[in-house]
Amino acid sequence: GAVVSQHPSRVICKSGTSVKIECRSLDFQATTMFWYRQFPKKSLMLMATSNEGSKATYEQGVEKDKFLINHASLTLSTLTVTSAHPEDSSFYICSARWGLSGQETQYFGPGTRLLVL
Amino acid sequence: AQSVTQPDIHITVSEGASLELRCNYSYGATPYLFWYVQSPGQGLQLLLKYFSGDTLVQGIKGFEAEFKRSQSSFNLRKPSVHWSDAAEYFCAVIKAAGNKLTFGGGTRVLVKP
C-alpha cells in the first residue's frame, strides 16, 4: 500500500516551454502532497506543500509563478514548470502524506528527470 | 538551528558485513523519525519509522533502527549487507504532527564484493 506515482519519469523540453508533472497517490487519499527538487549528489530540497482545495505553500526562494502547483483532487497534484530554462533541469520528486494524526508518513514517487535544452 | 545530521557522507562495506548508519537530530522534544533509501535515479523508499513505543524498530529489507533519546540518535543497522543495498540513505524527521519532513544530508553506501 501507500504507492505514489509520477508521470512522466523523464522529459526533455526546449527552453521557454512549459512542462507539467503529475503526482498521484494510487491507493490512498492525500490531502497534503509535497514537491521536492534534488540536485546531483544532494539531499532533497522542499519546494512547496500542496494542499487539496487550497493554494500551495511555497518555501522561501521558490518562485510560485514559475512553479505552478495544483492539487485538484485527493489523489492528484501537478507541478508545472513554466517558461523552463536550462537551470530548471533537475530531478523533481513528489510525496504524499498519509496516516492518522501522530502517525503521518510521507510516501515518495519515483521522480521525474527534467532536462531543458 | 534545528537539524538532522548524518555524519558519514560515504561508507564502503564488504558484502556480508554489518552496516550502521548514523543519524542525529537537534530538536528539543522527540520528533517522528524515518529512514529512507534511494537507488540511483529513483525516488525514496521508506525503510522504517518511529513514532513512539519500542525504541528498536524493524523495517523492510532486513534493516532495523534504534532510537536513543539520551543521544538524540536514530541509527540504522543491517547485520549482513547485500550488494543490492548499495544506495543513498536518508534520515528524516518530523518535529511534530502536521509539520514538514526535514532530511539529513544522506549517506552513500558502497558495497564491495
mmCIF file of C-alpha atoms in Angstrom:
data_model
loop_
_atom_site.group_PDB
_atom_site.id
_atom_site.type_symbol
_atom_site.label_atom_id
_atom_site.label_comp_id
_atom_site.label_asym_id
_atom_site.label_seq_id
_atom_site.Cartn_x
_atom_site.Cartn_y
_atom_site.Cartn_z
ATOM 1 C CA GLY A 1 0.000 0.000 0.000
ATOM 2 C CA ALA A 2 0.834 3.717 0.015
ATOM 3 C CA VAL A 3 2.044 3.887 -3.569
ATOM 4 C CA VAL A 4 2.785 7.203 -5.230
ATOM 5 C CA SER A 5 3.298 7.512 -8.958
ATOM 6 C CA GLN A 6 4.758 10.282 -11.081
ATOM 7 C CA HIS A 7 4.411 10.989 -14.755
ATOM 8 C CA PRO A 8 6.426 11.419 -16.835
ATOM 9 C CA SER A 9 9.539 9.706 -15.499
ATOM 10 C CA ARG A 10 11.728 11.839 -17.716
ATOM 11 C CA VAL A 11 11.123 14.744 -20.046
ATOM 12 C CA ILE A 12 13.237 16.811 -22.385
ATOM 13 C CA CYS A 13 11.936 20.187 -23.464
ATOM 14 C CA LYS A 14 13.105 23.312 -25.209
ATOM 15 C CA SER A 15 13.915 26.460 -23.312
ATOM 16 C CA GLY A 16 10.852 28.671 -22.933
ATOM 17 C CA THR A 17 8.286 25.908 -22.963
ATOM 18 C CA SER A 18 6.213 24.675 -20.034
ATOM 19 C CA VAL A 19 6.267 21.204 -18.575
ATOM 20 C CA LYS A 20 3.654 19.553 -16.386
ATOM 21 C CA ILE A 21 4.493 16.775 -13.937
ATOM 22 C CA GLU A 22 1.751 14.699 -12.346
ATOM 23 C CA CYS A 23 1.861 13.087 -8.921
ATOM 24 C CA ARG A 24 -0.772 10.560 -7.940
ATOM 25 C CA SER A 25 -1.469 8.630 -4.765
ATOM 26 C CA LEU A 26 -2.675 5.303 -6.117
ATOM 27 C CA ASP A 27 -4.201 3.567 -3.137
ATOM 28 C CA PHE A 28 -4.898 6.319 -0.629
ATOM 29 C CA GLN A 29 -6.207 9.831 -0.454
ATOM 30 C CA ALA A 30 -3.767 12.578 0.366
ATOM 31 C CA THR A 31 -4.898 15.985 1.489
ATOM 32 C CA THR A 32 -1.285 17.080 1.526
ATOM 33 C CA MET A 33 1.374 16.452 -1.073
ATOM 34 C CA PHE A 34 4.873 17.837 -1.341
ATOM 35 C CA TRP A 35 7.173 18.745 -4.202
ATOM 36 C CA TYR A 36 10.931 18.421 -3.885
ATOM 37 C CA ARG A 37 13.861 19.162 -6.088
ATOM 38 C CA GLN A 38 17.061 17.195 -5.893
ATOM 39 C CA PHE A 39 20.398 18.222 -7.329
ATOM 40 C CA PRO A 40 23.043 15.612 -8.143
ATOM 41 C CA LYS A 41 24.552 14.013 -5.056
ATOM 42 C CA LYS A 42 22.470 16.259 -2.811
ATOM 43 C CA SER A 43 19.623 15.841 -0.400
ATOM 44 C CA LEU A 44 16.068 16.810 -1.227
ATOM 45 C CA MET A 45 15.020 20.441 -1.194
ATOM 46 C CA LEU A 46 11.388 21.105 -0.379
ATOM 47 C CA MET A 47 9.848 23.428 -2.935
ATOM 48 C CA ALA A 48 6.243 23.604 -1.814
ATOM 49 C CA THR A 49 3.455 21.990 0.116
ATOM 50 C CA SER A 50 0.354 21.253 -1.890
ATOM 51 C CA ASN A 51 -2.991 21.174 -0.091
ATOM 52 C CA GLU A 52 -6.097 19.821 -1.760
ATOM 53 C CA GLY A 53 -8.565 22.579 -2.489
ATOM 54 C CA SER A 54 -6.312 25.453 -1.482
ATOM 55 C CA LYS A 55 -3.260 27.309 -2.633
ATOM 56 C CA ALA A 56 0.141 25.737 -2.295
ATOM 57 C CA THR A 57 2.588 26.985 0.289
ATOM 58 C CA TYR A 58 5.970 27.730 -1.221
ATOM 59 C CA GLU A 59 9.314 27.614 0.524
ATOM 60 C CA GLN A 60 11.425 30.720 0.676
ATOM 61 C CA GLY A 61 13.224 31.389 -2.564
ATOM 62 C CA VAL A 62 10.909 29.285 -4.735
ATOM 63 C CA GLU A 63 9.144 31.298 -7.415
ATOM 64 C CA LYS A 64 5.453 30.477 -7.236
ATOM 65 C CA ASP A 65 4.767 31.950 -10.669
ATOM 66 C CA LYS A 66 7.407 29.720 -12.193
ATOM 67 C CA PHE A 67 6.498 26.517 -10.389
ATOM 68 C CA LEU A 68 2.726 26.284 -10.524
ATOM 69 C CA ILE A 69 1.147 23.718 -8.261
ATOM 70 C CA ASN A 70 -2.403 22.472 -8.487
ATOM 71 C CA HIS A 71 -3.907 19.942 -6.094
ATOM 72 C CA ALA A 72 -7.182 19.325 -7.860
ATOM 73 C CA SER A 73 -8.222 16.164 -6.069
ATOM 74 C CA LEU A 74 -7.285 13.997 -3.110
ATOM 75 C CA THR A 75 -5.175 11.791 -5.367
ATOM 76 C CA LEU A 76 -3.591 14.205 -7.832
ATOM 77 C CA SER A 77 -1.196 17.118 -7.598
ATOM 78 C CA THR A 78 0.539 18.682 -10.573
ATOM 79 C CA LEU A 79 3.671 20.777 -10.859
ATOM 80 C CA THR A 80 4.025 22.943 -13.932
ATOM 81 C CA VAL A 81 7.411 24.429 -14.681
ATOM 82 C CA THR A 82 6.583 27.495 -16.731
ATOM 83 C CA SER A 83 8.949 29.028 -19.267
ATOM 84 C CA ALA A 84 11.552 26.451 -18.428
ATOM 85 C CA HIS A 85 15.229 27.309 -18.687
ATOM 86 C CA PRO A 86 18.314 25.100 -18.538
ATOM 87 C CA GLU A 87 18.836 25.952 -14.866
ATOM 88 C CA ASP A 88 15.481 24.303 -14.144
ATOM 89 C CA SER A 89 16.941 20.977 -15.223
ATOM 90 C CA SER A 90 16.774 18.745 -12.202
ATOM 91 C CA PHE A 91 15.206 15.710 -10.585
ATOM 92 C CA TYR A 92 11.756 16.512 -9.203
ATOM 93 C CA ILE A 93 10.187 14.219 -6.621
ATOM 94 C CA CYS A 94 6.732 14.389 -5.123
ATOM 95 C CA SER A 95 5.461 12.820 -1.961
ATOM 96 C CA ALA A 96 2.082 12.305 -0.386
ATOM 97 C CA ARG A 97 1.343 12.264 3.303
ATOM 98 C CA TRP A 98 -0.864 9.588 4.748
ATOM 99 C CA GLY A 99 -1.778 8.326 8.167
ATOM 100 C CA LEU A 100 -3.599 9.245 11.337
ATOM 101 C CA SER A 101 -2.519 12.345 13.202
ATOM 102 C CA GLY A 102 0.611 11.437 15.066
ATOM 103 C CA GLN A 103 1.309 8.563 12.675
ATOM 104 C CA GLU A 104 1.699 10.526 9.457
ATOM 105 C CA THR A 105 4.187 9.260 6.942
ATOM 106 C CA GLN A 106 5.351 10.672 3.635
ATOM 107 C CA TYR A 107 5.491 8.286 0.691
ATOM 108 C CA PHE A 108 7.516 9.294 -2.326
ATOM 109 C CA GLY A 109 7.061 8.986 -6.036
ATOM 110 C CA PRO A 110 9.780 7.649 -8.348
ATOM 111 C CA GLY A 111 10.796 11.116 -9.507
ATOM 112 C CA THR A 112 10.833 12.986 -12.808
ATOM 113 C CA ARG A 113 14.059 13.861 -14.564
ATOM 114 C CA LEU A 114 13.669 17.193 -16.396
ATOM 115 C CA LEU A 115 16.198 18.318 -18.982
ATOM 116 C CA VAL A 116 15.753 21.729 -20.523
ATOM 117 C CA LEU A 117 17.733 22.359 -23.677
ATOM 118 C CA ALA B 1 19.155 25.661 14.427
ATOM 119 C CA GLN B 2 17.080 22.538 14.484
ATOM 120 C CA SER B 3 18.560 20.000 12.126
ATOM 121 C CA VAL B 4 19.231 16.433 11.159
ATOM 122 C CA THR B 5 22.815 15.279 10.791
ATOM 123 C CA GLN B 6 24.214 12.263 9.049
ATOM 124 C CA PRO B 7 27.926 12.439 9.887
ATOM 125 C CA ASP B 8 29.072 9.965 7.251
ATOM 126 C CA ILE B 9 28.857 11.109 3.633
ATOM 127 C CA HIS B 10 30.191 7.822 2.270
ATOM 128 C CA ILE B 11 30.508 4.357 3.734
ATOM 129 C CA THR B 12 32.079 1.383 1.998
ATOM 130 C CA VAL B 13 31.271 -2.053 3.329
ATOM 131 C CA SER B 14 32.022 -5.570 2.166
ATOM 132 C CA GLU B 15 29.171 -7.779 1.131
ATOM 133 C CA GLY B 16 28.083 -9.866 4.090
ATOM 134 C CA ALA B 17 29.475 -7.431 6.635
ATOM 135 C CA SER B 18 27.359 -5.425 9.043
ATOM 136 C CA LEU B 19 26.317 -1.859 8.380
ATOM 137 C CA GLU B 20 25.479 1.007 10.700
ATOM 138 C CA LEU B 21 24.452 4.455 9.515
ATOM 139 C CA ARG B 22 24.372 7.295 11.992
ATOM 140 C CA CYS B 23 21.692 9.930 12.373
ATOM 141 C CA ASN B 24 21.442 12.674 14.982
ATOM 142 C CA TYR B 25 18.808 15.339 15.419
ATOM 143 C CA SER B 26 18.784 18.527 17.404
ATOM 144 C CA TYR B 27 15.123 19.052 18.223
ATOM 145 C CA GLY B 28 14.194 19.571 21.839
ATOM 146 C CA ALA B 29 11.398 17.048 22.015
ATOM 147 C CA THR B 30 11.285 13.611 20.463
ATOM 148 C CA PRO B 31 10.382 14.007 16.811
ATOM 149 C CA TYR B 32 8.962 11.397 14.475
ATOM 150 C CA LEU B 33 11.894 9.599 12.844
ATOM 151 C CA PHE B 34 12.284 7.955 9.455
ATOM 152 C CA TRP B 35 14.840 6.250 7.280
ATOM 153 C CA TYR B 36 14.503 6.255 3.502
ATOM 154 C CA VAL B 37 16.624 4.624 0.800
ATOM 155 C CA GLN B 38 17.173 5.961 -2.700
ATOM 156 C CA SER B 39 18.639 3.928 -5.522
ATOM 157 C CA PRO B 40 20.232 5.873 -8.394
ATOM 158 C CA GLY B 41 17.658 7.726 -10.474
ATOM 159 C CA GLN B 42 14.815 6.595 -8.256
ATOM 160 C CA GLY B 43 12.519 8.062 -5.668
ATOM 161 C CA LEU B 44 12.729 7.401 -1.964
ATOM 162 C CA GLN B 45 11.528 4.186 -0.385
ATOM 163 C CA LEU B 46 10.532 4.107 3.268
ATOM 164 C CA LEU B 47 12.636 1.618 5.246
ATOM 165 C CA LEU B 48 11.203 2.185 8.710
ATOM 166 C CA LYS B 49 9.725 4.763 11.041
ATOM 167 C CA TYR B 50 9.473 5.561 14.731
ATOM 168 C CA PHE B 51 6.675 7.455 16.419
ATOM 169 C CA SER B 52 6.689 6.124 19.966
ATOM 170 C CA GLY B 53 6.945 2.931 21.978
ATOM 171 C CA ASP B 54 9.605 0.273 21.499
ATOM 172 C CA THR B 55 12.829 2.058 20.661
ATOM 173 C CA LEU B 56 14.076 -0.740 18.415
ATOM 174 C CA VAL B 57 12.219 -0.603 15.132
ATOM 175 C CA GLN B 58 12.202 -3.288 12.473
ATOM 176 C CA GLY B 59 11.912 -2.297 8.841
ATOM 177 C CA ILE B 60 11.950 -3.780 5.399
ATOM 178 C CA LYS B 61 14.901 -5.443 3.671
ATOM 179 C CA GLY B 62 16.345 -6.638 6.976
ATOM 180 C CA PHE B 63 17.013 -3.156 8.370
ATOM 181 C CA GLU B 64 16.421 -2.016 11.913
ATOM 182 C CA ALA B 65 16.950 1.246 13.756
ATOM 183 C CA GLU B 66 17.271 2.159 17.390
ATOM 184 C CA PHE B 67 16.053 5.391 18.909
ATOM 185 C CA LYS B 68 18.236 6.631 21.751
ATOM 186 C CA ARG B 69 16.728 9.672 23.423
ATOM 187 C CA SER B 70 19.817 10.399 25.532
ATOM 188 C CA GLN B 71 21.950 10.636 22.408
ATOM 189 C CA SER B 72 19.315 12.209 20.139
ATOM 190 C CA SER B 73 20.133 9.468 17.675
ATOM 191 C CA PHE B 74 18.293 7.095 15.372
ATOM 192 C CA ASN B 75 20.956 4.863 13.832
ATOM 193 C CA LEU B 76 20.156 2.395 11.089
ATOM 194 C CA ARG B 77 21.642 -1.098 11.086
ATOM 195 C CA LYS B 78 21.734 -4.219 8.988
ATOM 196 C CA PRO B 79 23.567 -7.365 10.158
ATOM 197 C CA SER B 80 24.634 -8.585 6.725
ATOM 198 C CA VAL B 81 24.768 -6.324 3.701
ATOM 199 C CA HIS B 82 23.840 -7.466 0.195
ATOM 200 C CA TRP B 83 25.172 -5.915 -2.994
ATOM 201 C CA SER B 84 21.664 -4.595 -3.682
ATOM 202 C CA ASP B 85 21.901 -2.430 -0.556
ATOM 203 C CA ALA B 86 24.246 -0.048 -2.373
ATOM 204 C CA ALA B 87 22.275 3.201 -2.420
ATOM 205 C CA GLU B 88 21.826 6.576 -0.769
ATOM 206 C CA TYR B 89 20.241 6.524 2.669
ATOM 207 C CA PHE B 90 18.411 9.472 4.172
ATOM 208 C CA CYS B 91 17.424 10.011 7.761
ATOM 209 C CA ALA B 92 14.461 12.340 8.169
ATOM 210 C CA VAL B 93 12.422 13.783 10.998
ATOM 211 C CA ILE B 94 9.100 15.477 11.540
ATOM 212 C CA LYS B 95 9.214 17.790 14.523
ATOM 213 C CA ALA B 96 5.556 17.325 15.376
ATOM 214 C CA ALA B 97 2.355 16.105 13.788
ATOM 215 C CA GLY B 98 1.495 18.105 10.684
ATOM 216 C CA ASN B 99 4.981 19.524 10.278
ATOM 217 C CA LYS B 100 7.288 19.166 7.313
ATOM 218 C CA LEU B 101 9.831 16.422 6.850
ATOM 219 C CA THR B 102 13.424 17.538 7.393
ATOM 220 C CA PHE B 103 16.144 15.474 5.750
ATOM 221 C CA GLY B 104 19.705 14.758 6.699
ATOM 222 C CA GLY B 105 22.357 15.170 4.049
ATOM 223 C CA GLY B 106 22.359 11.485 3.176
ATOM 224 C CA THR B 107 24.924 8.689 3.357
ATOM 225 C CA ARG B 108 26.043 6.901 0.218
ATOM 226 C CA VAL B 109 26.696 3.219 0.812
ATOM 227 C CA LEU B 110 29.023 1.336 -1.478
ATOM 228 C CA VAL B 111 29.150 -2.452 -1.262
ATOM 229 C CA LYS B 112 32.281 -4.204 -2.396
ATOM 230 C CA PRO B 113 32.385 -7.892 -3.319
#
